[in-house]
mmCIF file of C-alpha atoms and ligand atoms in Angstrom:
data_model
loop_
_atom_site.group_PDB
_atom_site.id
_atom_site.type_symbol
_atom_site.label_atom_id
_atom_site.label_comp_id
_atom_site.label_asym_id
_atom_site.label_seq_id
_atom_site.Cartn_x
_atom_site.Cartn_y
_atom_site.Cartn_z
ATOM 1 C CA MET G 30 114.231 77.264 35.430
ATOM 2 C CA SER G 31 115.297 79.630 32.637
ATOM 3 C CA PRO G 32 112.800 80.192 29.794
ATOM 4 C CA LEU G 33 112.608 78.005 26.710
ATOM 5 C CA ILE G 34 114.683 79.512 23.921
ATOM 6 C CA ASP G 35 115.573 78.324 20.423
ATOM 7 C CA SER G 36 118.834 78.629 18.522
ATOM 8 C CA HIS G 37 117.403 81.612 16.574
ATOM 9 C CA GLY G 38 117.074 83.539 19.854
ATOM 10 C CA ARG G 39 113.290 83.282 20.133
ATOM 11 C CA THR G 40 111.868 82.795 23.651
ATOM 12 C CA LYS G 41 108.723 80.673 23.984
ATOM 13 C CA ARG G 42 105.827 82.136 25.941
ATOM 14 C CA LYS G 43 102.796 80.453 24.354
ATOM 15 C CA LEU G 44 101.715 76.830 24.168
ATOM 16 C CA ARG G 45 98.786 75.410 22.195
ATOM 17 C CA ILE G 46 97.418 72.162 23.525
ATOM 18 C CA SER G 47 95.201 70.086 21.263
ATOM 19 C CA LEU G 48 92.703 68.256 23.472
ATOM 20 C CA THR G 49 91.453 65.958 20.711
ATOM 21 C CA ASP G 50 91.805 65.460 16.979
ATOM 22 C CA ARG G 51 88.069 64.722 16.735
ATOM 23 C CA CYS G 52 85.831 67.344 15.179
ATOM 24 C CA ASN G 53 82.126 67.618 14.441
ATOM 25 C CA PHE G 54 82.887 69.876 11.415
ATOM 26 C CA ARG G 55 84.601 68.968 8.167
ATOM 27 C CA CYS G 56 86.185 72.261 7.051
ATOM 28 C CA THR G 57 87.657 71.590 3.643
ATOM 29 C CA TYR G 58 90.809 73.654 4.300
ATOM 30 C CA CYS G 59 91.599 71.793 7.534
ATOM 31 C CA MET G 60 91.118 68.045 7.155
ATOM 32 C CA PRO G 61 90.474 65.286 4.629
ATOM 33 C CA GLU G 62 86.847 64.532 3.771
ATOM 34 C CA HIS G 63 87.107 61.158 5.574
ATOM 35 C CA PRO G 64 89.675 61.624 8.329
ATOM 36 C CA ASP G 65 91.354 58.686 10.099
ATOM 37 C CA TRP G 66 91.005 59.615 13.758
ATOM 38 C CA LEU G 67 93.935 58.907 16.058
ATOM 39 C CA PRO G 68 93.432 55.766 18.198
ATOM 40 C CA ARG G 69 91.447 56.828 21.276
ATOM 41 C CA ALA G 70 93.897 55.137 23.677
ATOM 42 C CA SER G 71 96.726 57.244 22.241
ATOM 43 C CA LEU G 72 95.119 60.562 23.284
ATOM 44 C CA LEU G 73 96.590 62.082 26.429
ATOM 45 C CA ASP G 74 94.430 61.732 29.509
ATOM 46 C CA ARG G 75 93.815 64.705 31.785
ATOM 47 C CA GLY G 76 96.648 63.816 34.169
ATOM 48 C CA GLU G 77 99.118 63.603 31.293
ATOM 49 C CA ILE G 78 97.933 66.925 29.859
ATOM 50 C CA VAL G 79 98.345 68.661 33.197
ATOM 51 C CA ARG G 80 101.771 67.096 33.812
ATOM 52 C CA LEU G 81 102.981 68.444 30.475
ATOM 53 C CA ALA G 82 101.285 71.818 30.926
ATOM 54 C CA ALA G 83 102.946 72.230 34.339
ATOM 55 C CA LEU G 84 106.337 71.308 32.898
ATOM 56 C CA PHE G 85 105.969 74.005 30.218
ATOM 57 C CA VAL G 86 104.676 76.636 32.654
ATOM 58 C CA ASP G 87 107.652 75.940 34.922
ATOM 59 C CA GLN G 88 109.855 76.760 31.900
ATOM 60 C CA GLY G 89 108.315 80.132 31.170
ATOM 61 C CA ILE G 90 105.111 79.418 29.228
ATOM 62 C CA GLU G 91 102.641 82.148 30.208
ATOM 63 C CA GLN G 92 99.720 81.523 27.860
ATOM 64 C CA ILE G 93 98.006 78.247 27.053
ATOM 65 C CA ARG G 94 95.485 77.956 24.220
ATOM 66 C CA LEU G 95 93.220 74.890 24.210
ATOM 67 C CA THR G 96 92.364 73.765 20.723
ATOM 68 C CA GLY G 97 91.818 70.692 18.583
ATOM 69 C CA GLY G 98 90.079 69.259 16.552
ATOM 70 C CA GLU G 99 87.143 70.666 18.408
ATOM 71 C CA PRO G 100 87.889 71.070 22.118
ATOM 72 C CA LEU G 101 84.171 70.942 22.955
ATOM 73 C CA LEU G 102 84.186 67.253 21.945
ATOM 74 C CA ARG G 103 86.377 66.469 24.923
ATOM 75 C CA ARG G 104 84.076 65.112 27.662
ATOM 76 C CA ASP G 105 86.309 66.267 30.524
ATOM 77 C CA LEU G 106 86.881 69.726 28.995
ATOM 78 C CA VAL G 107 85.724 71.683 32.056
ATOM 79 C CA GLU G 108 87.878 69.527 34.350
ATOM 80 C CA CYS G 109 90.867 70.059 32.020
ATOM 81 C CA VAL G 110 90.369 73.830 32.177
ATOM 82 C CA LYS G 111 90.065 73.781 35.973
ATOM 83 C CA ALA G 112 93.233 71.699 36.314
ATOM 84 C CA ILE G 113 95.198 74.023 34.027
ATOM 85 C CA ASP G 114 93.750 77.022 35.866
ATOM 86 C CA GLY G 115 95.506 75.602 38.937
ATOM 87 C CA LEU G 116 98.848 76.461 37.292
ATOM 88 C CA ARG G 117 98.329 80.232 37.583
ATOM 89 C CA GLY G 118 100.331 80.307 40.823
ATOM 90 C CA ARG G 119 103.310 78.908 38.883
ATOM 91 C CA GLY G 120 103.378 81.661 36.248
ATOM 92 C CA LEU G 121 100.493 80.896 33.887
ATOM 93 C CA ARG G 122 98.757 84.179 33.000
ATOM 94 C CA ARG G 123 96.168 83.327 30.379
ATOM 95 C CA ILE G 124 94.002 80.424 29.231
ATOM 96 C CA SER G 125 92.432 80.772 25.787
ATOM 97 C CA MET G 126 90.354 78.481 23.610
ATOM 98 C CA THR G 127 89.908 78.152 19.853
ATOM 99 C CA THR G 128 86.570 76.603 18.919
ATOM 100 C CA ASN G 129 83.975 76.331 16.196
ATOM 101 C CA ALA G 130 81.492 77.286 18.976
ATOM 102 C CA SER G 131 78.739 75.016 17.638
ATOM 103 C CA ARG G 132 78.496 73.141 20.954
ATOM 104 C CA ILE G 133 79.542 75.871 23.347
ATOM 105 C CA ALA G 134 76.195 77.477 24.215
ATOM 106 C CA PRO G 135 75.269 75.148 27.144
ATOM 107 C CA VAL G 136 78.716 75.416 28.767
ATOM 108 C CA ALA G 137 79.845 78.941 27.865
ATOM 109 C CA ALA G 138 79.362 80.346 31.384
ATOM 110 C CA THR G 139 80.857 77.202 32.976
ATOM 111 C CA LEU G 140 84.010 77.514 30.865
ATOM 112 C CA VAL G 141 84.417 81.168 31.797
ATOM 113 C CA ALA G 142 83.955 80.301 35.481
ATOM 114 C CA ALA G 143 86.453 77.435 35.141
ATOM 115 C CA GLY G 144 89.139 79.833 33.941
ATOM 116 C CA VAL G 145 89.016 80.442 30.174
ATOM 117 C CA ASP G 146 89.978 84.104 29.650
ATOM 118 C CA ASP G 147 89.137 84.433 25.958
ATOM 119 C CA PHE G 148 87.760 82.537 22.983
ATOM 120 C CA ASN G 149 88.665 82.572 19.283
ATOM 121 C CA VAL G 150 85.668 81.429 17.261
ATOM 122 C CA SER G 151 86.089 80.291 13.661
ATOM 123 C CA LEU G 152 83.506 81.797 11.331
ATOM 124 C CA ASP G 153 84.474 81.760 7.662
ATOM 125 C CA ALA G 154 81.250 83.188 6.208
ATOM 126 C CA VAL G 155 78.067 84.932 7.268
ATOM 127 C CA ASP G 156 76.235 83.567 4.261
ATOM 128 C CA PRO G 157 74.710 80.246 5.483
ATOM 129 C CA ALA G 158 75.192 78.512 2.114
ATOM 130 C CA ILE G 159 78.877 79.457 1.872
ATOM 131 C CA PHE G 160 79.404 78.483 5.513
ATOM 132 C CA ARG G 161 77.802 75.090 4.798
ATOM 133 C CA GLN G 162 79.920 74.590 1.695
ATOM 134 C CA MET G 163 83.152 75.241 3.640
ATOM 135 C CA THR G 164 82.413 73.423 6.894
ATOM 136 C CA LYS G 165 79.779 70.868 5.761
ATOM 137 C CA ARG G 166 77.727 72.013 8.765
ATOM 138 C CA GLU G 167 75.073 74.649 9.619
ATOM 139 C CA ILE G 168 75.850 78.189 10.759
ATOM 140 C CA ALA G 169 72.962 78.628 13.253
ATOM 141 C CA PRO G 170 74.555 76.731 16.200
ATOM 142 C CA VAL G 171 77.761 78.741 15.714
ATOM 143 C CA LEU G 172 75.908 82.056 15.859
ATOM 144 C CA ASP G 173 74.050 80.792 18.960
ATOM 145 C CA GLY G 174 77.413 79.858 20.482
ATOM 146 C CA ILE G 175 78.854 83.315 19.832
ATOM 147 C CA GLN G 176 75.771 84.888 21.450
ATOM 148 C CA ALA G 177 76.071 82.557 24.458
ATOM 149 C CA LEU G 178 79.707 83.553 24.918
ATOM 150 C CA ALA G 179 78.747 87.233 24.761
ATOM 151 C CA ASP G 180 75.951 86.620 27.300
ATOM 152 C CA ALA G 181 78.507 84.934 29.578
ATOM 153 C CA GLY G 182 80.665 88.069 29.405
ATOM 154 C CA ALA G 183 83.453 86.248 27.560
ATOM 155 C CA ALA G 184 86.068 87.993 25.413
ATOM 156 C CA VAL G 185 85.503 86.714 21.858
ATOM 157 C CA LYS G 186 87.524 87.148 18.687
ATOM 158 C CA ILE G 187 86.441 85.884 15.259
ATOM 159 C CA ASN G 188 88.862 83.999 12.972
ATOM 160 C CA ALA G 189 88.135 83.542 9.267
ATOM 161 C CA VAL G 190 90.273 81.566 6.820
ATOM 162 C CA VAL G 191 89.876 82.993 3.311
ATOM 163 C CA VAL G 192 90.025 80.580 0.375
ATOM 164 C CA ARG G 193 89.698 81.676 -3.252
ATOM 165 C CA GLY G 194 86.689 80.153 -4.927
ATOM 166 C CA ASP G 195 85.009 79.561 -1.526
ATOM 167 C CA ASN G 196 84.646 82.714 0.539
ATOM 168 C CA GLU G 197 86.749 85.546 -0.886
ATOM 169 C CA HIS G 198 83.543 87.505 -1.475
ATOM 170 C CA GLN G 199 82.697 87.141 2.237
ATOM 171 C CA VAL G 200 85.615 89.335 3.358
ATOM 172 C CA VAL G 201 83.582 92.559 3.396
ATOM 173 C CA PRO G 202 80.324 90.983 4.704
ATOM 174 C CA LEU G 203 82.261 89.288 7.528
ATOM 175 C CA LEU G 204 84.013 92.543 8.361
ATOM 176 C CA GLU G 205 80.739 94.465 8.468
ATOM 177 C CA TRP G 206 79.062 91.723 10.529
ATOM 178 C CA ALA G 207 81.898 91.792 13.081
ATOM 179 C CA MET G 208 82.052 95.612 13.127
ATOM 180 C CA ALA G 209 78.314 95.836 13.823
ATOM 181 C CA ARG G 210 78.784 93.556 16.858
ATOM 182 C CA GLN G 211 82.086 95.128 17.957
ATOM 183 C CA LEU G 212 83.772 91.727 17.769
ATOM 184 C CA PRO G 213 87.461 91.803 16.843
ATOM 185 C CA LEU G 214 88.127 89.918 13.601
ATOM 186 C CA ARG G 215 91.203 88.324 12.096
ATOM 187 C CA PHE G 216 91.426 87.059 8.550
ATOM 188 C CA ILE G 217 93.847 84.166 8.000
ATOM 189 C CA GLU G 218 95.549 83.291 4.739
ATOM 190 C CA TYR G 219 94.913 79.708 3.670
ATOM 191 C CA MET G 220 97.995 77.690 4.717
ATOM 192 C CA PRO G 221 99.235 74.389 3.238
ATOM 193 C CA LEU G 222 98.230 72.315 6.267
ATOM 194 C CA ASP G 223 95.232 70.397 4.942
ATOM 195 C CA ALA G 224 94.795 67.077 3.141
ATOM 196 C CA PRO G 225 97.740 66.120 0.903
ATOM 197 C CA GLY G 226 97.386 67.582 -2.588
ATOM 198 C CA HIS G 227 94.475 69.858 -1.634
ATOM 199 C CA TRP G 228 96.205 73.224 -1.072
ATOM 200 C CA ARG G 229 97.016 75.329 -4.119
ATOM 201 C CA ARG G 230 98.976 78.576 -4.116
ATOM 202 C CA ASP G 231 96.342 80.205 -6.324
ATOM 203 C CA ALA G 232 93.638 79.428 -3.735
ATOM 204 C CA VAL G 233 95.395 81.733 -1.254
ATOM 205 C CA VAL G 234 93.724 85.117 -0.946
ATOM 206 C CA SER G 235 96.667 87.257 0.102
ATOM 207 C CA GLU G 236 96.660 90.008 2.684
ATOM 208 C CA ALA G 237 97.017 92.502 -0.175
ATOM 209 C CA ASP G 238 93.951 91.035 -1.950
ATOM 210 C CA MET G 239 91.874 91.252 1.241
ATOM 211 C CA LEU G 240 92.935 94.835 1.887
ATOM 212 C CA ALA G 241 92.060 95.811 -1.678
ATOM 213 C CA ALA G 242 88.575 94.316 -1.294
ATOM 214 C CA ILE G 243 88.015 96.165 1.995
ATOM 215 C CA ALA G 244 89.452 99.456 0.728
ATOM 216 C CA ALA G 245 86.815 99.580 -2.017
ATOM 217 C CA THR G 246 84.167 100.474 0.590
ATOM 218 C CA HIS G 247 86.016 101.320 3.831
ATOM 219 C CA SER G 248 89.000 103.370 4.924
ATOM 220 C CA VAL G 249 91.925 101.216 6.091
ATOM 221 C CA GLU G 250 94.891 102.475 8.100
ATOM 222 C CA THR G 251 98.023 100.391 8.691
ATOM 223 C CA LEU G 252 99.074 100.305 12.363
ATOM 224 C CA PRO G 253 102.551 99.573 13.770
ATOM 225 C CA ARG G 254 103.125 95.879 14.190
ATOM 226 C CA ALA G 255 103.268 94.460 17.741
ATOM 227 C CA ASN G 256 104.571 91.019 18.708
ATOM 228 C CA ASP G 257 101.545 89.283 17.217
ATOM 229 C CA PRO G 258 101.254 87.127 14.119
ATOM 230 C CA ALA G 259 98.483 89.371 12.777
ATOM 231 C CA SER G 260 99.248 92.608 10.908
ATOM 232 C CA PRO G 261 97.076 95.257 12.597
ATOM 233 C CA TYR G 262 94.794 97.681 10.723
ATOM 234 C CA ARG G 263 92.203 100.276 11.716
ATOM 235 C CA VAL G 264 89.058 100.295 9.609
ATOM 236 C CA ASP G 265 86.846 103.388 9.289
ATOM 237 C CA GLY G 266 88.953 105.151 11.915
ATOM 238 C CA HIS G 267 87.906 102.954 14.842
ATOM 239 C CA TYR G 268 87.629 99.221 14.174
ATOM 240 C CA PRO G 269 90.652 96.927 14.881
ATOM 241 C CA LEU G 270 91.252 94.316 12.166
ATOM 242 C CA GLY G 271 94.059 91.764 12.012
ATOM 243 C CA ILE G 272 95.332 89.745 9.055
ATOM 244 C CA ILE G 273 97.549 86.680 9.526
ATOM 245 C CA SER G 274 99.502 86.364 6.302
ATOM 246 C CA THR G 275 101.781 83.395 6.893
ATOM 247 C CA VAL G 276 101.972 82.630 3.164
ATOM 248 C CA SER G 277 102.544 86.091 1.708
ATOM 249 C CA HIS G 278 104.421 87.628 4.693
ATOM 250 C CA PRO G 279 105.687 84.900 7.040
ATOM 251 C CA PHE G 280 106.175 86.402 10.476
ATOM 252 C CA CYS G 281 108.406 83.696 11.969
ATOM 253 C CA ALA G 282 111.282 85.859 13.236
ATOM 254 C CA SER G 283 109.580 86.529 16.571
ATOM 255 C CA CYS G 284 107.579 83.304 16.916
ATOM 256 C CA ASP G 285 107.014 82.541 20.603
ATOM 257 C CA ARG G 286 104.745 79.482 20.169
ATOM 258 C CA LEU G 287 104.887 75.767 20.686
ATOM 259 C CA ARG G 288 102.259 73.117 19.940
ATOM 260 C CA LEU G 289 101.317 69.861 21.623
ATOM 261 C CA THR G 290 99.116 67.436 19.722
ATOM 262 C CA ALA G 291 96.416 65.403 21.431
ATOM 263 C CA THR G 292 98.849 62.464 21.686
ATOM 264 C CA GLY G 293 101.501 64.680 23.255
ATOM 265 C CA GLU G 294 103.732 65.226 20.247
ATOM 266 C CA LEU G 295 105.589 68.510 20.545
ATOM 267 C CA PHE G 296 105.694 70.486 17.295
ATOM 268 C CA THR G 297 107.936 73.482 17.678
ATOM 269 C CA CYS G 298 106.671 74.927 14.367
ATOM 270 C CA LEU G 299 103.338 74.608 12.559
ATOM 271 C CA PHE G 300 105.319 73.498 9.525
ATOM 272 C CA SER G 301 107.673 70.955 11.174
ATOM 273 C CA PRO G 302 107.614 67.604 9.394
ATOM 274 C CA VAL G 303 107.973 65.655 12.675
ATOM 275 C CA GLY G 304 107.145 66.150 16.331
ATOM 276 C CA MET G 305 108.870 65.050 19.541
ATOM 277 C CA PRO G 306 106.715 62.235 21.055
ATOM 278 C CA LEU G 307 106.525 63.447 24.662
ATOM 279 C CA GLY G 308 103.299 61.501 25.286
ATOM 280 C CA ALA G 309 104.943 58.226 24.297
ATOM 281 C CA ARG G 310 107.993 59.031 26.451
ATOM 282 C CA MET G 311 105.731 59.673 29.456
ATOM 283 C CA ARG G 312 104.078 56.299 28.968
ATOM 284 C CA GLU G 313 107.535 54.674 28.943
ATOM 285 C CA GLY G 314 108.075 56.167 32.412
ATOM 286 C CA ILE G 315 110.362 59.148 31.728
ATOM 287 C CA ASP G 316 111.073 61.269 34.828
ATOM 288 C CA ASP G 317 110.340 65.012 34.964
ATOM 289 C CA ASP G 318 113.983 66.137 34.735
ATOM 290 C CA THR G 319 114.651 64.069 31.611
ATOM 291 C CA LEU G 320 111.324 65.174 30.128
ATOM 292 C CA ALA G 321 112.215 68.849 30.738
ATOM 293 C CA ALA G 322 115.648 68.339 29.149
ATOM 294 C CA THR G 323 114.003 66.656 26.126
ATOM 295 C CA VAL G 324 111.694 69.646 25.710
ATOM 296 C CA ARG G 325 114.548 72.143 25.984
ATOM 297 C CA ARG G 326 116.545 70.306 23.328
ATOM 298 C CA ALA G 327 113.566 70.077 20.943
ATOM 299 C CA VAL G 328 112.861 73.789 21.391
ATOM 300 C CA TRP G 329 116.519 74.685 20.840
ATOM 301 C CA LEU G 330 116.366 72.855 17.496
ATOM 302 C CA LYS G 331 113.215 74.710 16.348
ATOM 303 C CA GLU G 332 113.467 75.526 12.664
ATOM 304 C CA ALA G 333 113.499 79.049 11.241
ATOM 305 C CA GLY G 334 109.865 78.754 10.045
ATOM 306 C CA TYR G 335 107.666 78.954 6.956
ATOM 307 C CA ALA G 336 109.919 81.426 5.149
ATOM 308 C CA ALA G 337 112.714 78.830 5.177
ATOM 309 C CA ARG G 338 110.419 76.019 4.030
ATOM 310 C CA PRO G 339 107.504 77.426 1.992
ATOM 311 C CA GLY G 340 104.796 75.187 0.571
ATOM 312 C CA PRO G 341 103.095 71.974 1.705
ATOM 313 C CA VAL G 342 104.703 69.856 4.447
ATOM 314 C CA ASP G 343 105.137 66.140 3.846
ATOM 315 C CA ARG G 344 103.712 64.578 7.028
ATOM 316 C CA PRO G 345 100.843 62.282 7.958
ATOM 317 C CA ILE G 346 98.813 64.714 10.094
ATOM 318 C CA THR G 347 96.736 67.662 8.903
ATOM 319 C CA MET G 348 95.689 70.824 10.746
ATOM 320 C CA HIS G 349 92.850 69.204 12.726
ATOM 321 C CA ALA G 350 95.349 66.773 14.311
ATOM 322 C CA MET G 351 98.115 69.345 14.723
ATOM 323 C CA GLY G 352 95.989 71.775 16.733
ATOM 324 C CA GLY G 353 95.608 75.140 15.053
HETATM 325 N N1 SAM B 19 87.948 73.482 15.792
HETATM 326 C C1 SAM B 19 88.429 74.711 16.296
HETATM 327 C C2 SAM B 19 88.186 75.840 15.325
HETATM 328 O O1 SAM B 19 87.847 75.576 14.192
HETATM 329 O O2 SAM B 19 88.323 76.982 15.732
HETATM 330 C C3 SAM B 19 89.887 74.666 16.697
HETATM 331 C C4 SAM B 19 90.835 73.914 15.807
HETATM 332 S S1 SAM B 19 91.125 74.655 14.214
HETATM 333 C C5 SAM B 19 92.317 73.536 13.539
HETATM 334 C C6 SAM B 19 92.056 76.105 14.665
HETATM 335 C C7 SAM B 19 92.174 77.168 13.621
HETATM 336 O O3 SAM B 19 92.917 76.674 12.532
HETATM 337 C C8 SAM B 19 90.852 77.653 13.077
HETATM 338 O O4 SAM B 19 90.757 79.054 13.221
HETATM 339 C C9 SAM B 19 90.918 77.273 11.620
HETATM 340 O O5 SAM B 19 90.230 78.164 10.826
HETATM 341 C C10 SAM B 19 92.413 77.287 11.364
HETATM 342 N N2 SAM B 19 92.820 76.524 10.188
HETATM 343 C C11 SAM B 19 92.545 75.232 9.909
HETATM 344 N N3 SAM B 19 93.098 74.875 8.727
HETATM 345 C C12 SAM B 19 93.737 75.967 8.249
HETATM 346 C C13 SAM B 19 94.495 76.241 7.060
HETATM 347 N N4 SAM B 19 94.710 75.323 6.132
HETATM 348 N N5 SAM B 19 94.992 77.491 6.900
HETATM 349 C C14 SAM B 19 94.781 78.450 7.827
HETATM 350 N N6 SAM B 19 94.101 78.248 8.977
HETATM 351 C C15 SAM B 19 93.565 77.024 9.181
HETATM 352 FE FE1 SF4 B 20 87.101 71.205 12.840
HETATM 353 FE FE2 SF4 B 20 88.190 73.535 13.409
HETATM 354 FE FE3 SF4 B 20 89.236 72.006 11.489
HETATM 355 FE FE4 SF4 B 20 86.903 73.159 11.073
HETATM 356 S S1 SF4 B 20 88.852 74.221 11.405
HETATM 357 S S2 SF4 B 20 87.393 70.993 10.670
HETATM 358 S S3 SF4 B 20 86.011 73.155 13.064
HETATM 359 S S4 SF4 B 20 89.172 71.511 13.631
#
């Protein structure tokens, strides 16, 4: 089958699959303080996840990122990874995972053996008090998780969302912490994807603000941009840093991503107000050909992106349920 393409000429190569909306953290920039979890029976089971994953891989998806919520809360996580790993013969090249890492230590090696190629770990502060303030949880299990991944030989990248008034003064400490451990780091601008009414434009620490803070104590070189949402920099002549600046510099023109929520809703853009309910269609008995045609149509209609629709999105689900 020919690859998935939208009406703006963008081919889709990457799919994020949210395995659950549940999370053991309560990051203030991601979810309401008291989230309403999706009904358990509405979450896709493993067979449904693999059916959808296979359908996307057969239409040109090469990379699948498992996310959530917190993917480690999914009891059959290892079995999900193994089943998706079985799609490599059909064109899947890479399986990644985004996690808060707090529960990963006991299963780090098992996940690598099951097929996860790389892990993005969210770490918004190295100061334990600031970390606690932002996530409402302790930092120690996360640091243990990162160590366990390193011990398992896993490729790890650190992600940090920067929010003014919370952790903007952690930009340089986080950078130095990651540099000392030779862990690639990406800072992410705070996006309007959290609880309604929570995001404020003035809470966004822009890419330019972050670079200014870093440049006060380190040399920073701008590198040519590749097909990646992060702007690449080289710090102190050797260290690779990325900054994802969706708010100040939306990079939607080459977006090659799609997202599936834990209930099987297809969101073709992080900022779409509605998704295509593929999970519900599967439970009504849709056949594979009609399902594939439904996906192709939804992808074709993918919107231009954040630049065309800046600011908060009016929809019932926040980032933890969308699958970041
Ligand atoms: N629980 C896992 C984690 O925290 O890594 C995976 C799910 S989380 C929703 C995925 C990513 O989305 C994390 O890196 C998180 O920092 C990011 N994220 C959540 N809310 C965000 C927001 N409002 N703006 C920017 N990034 C956000
Ligand atoms: Fe949970 Fe990740 Fe959202 Fe934090 S960012 S609340 S860890 S889903």
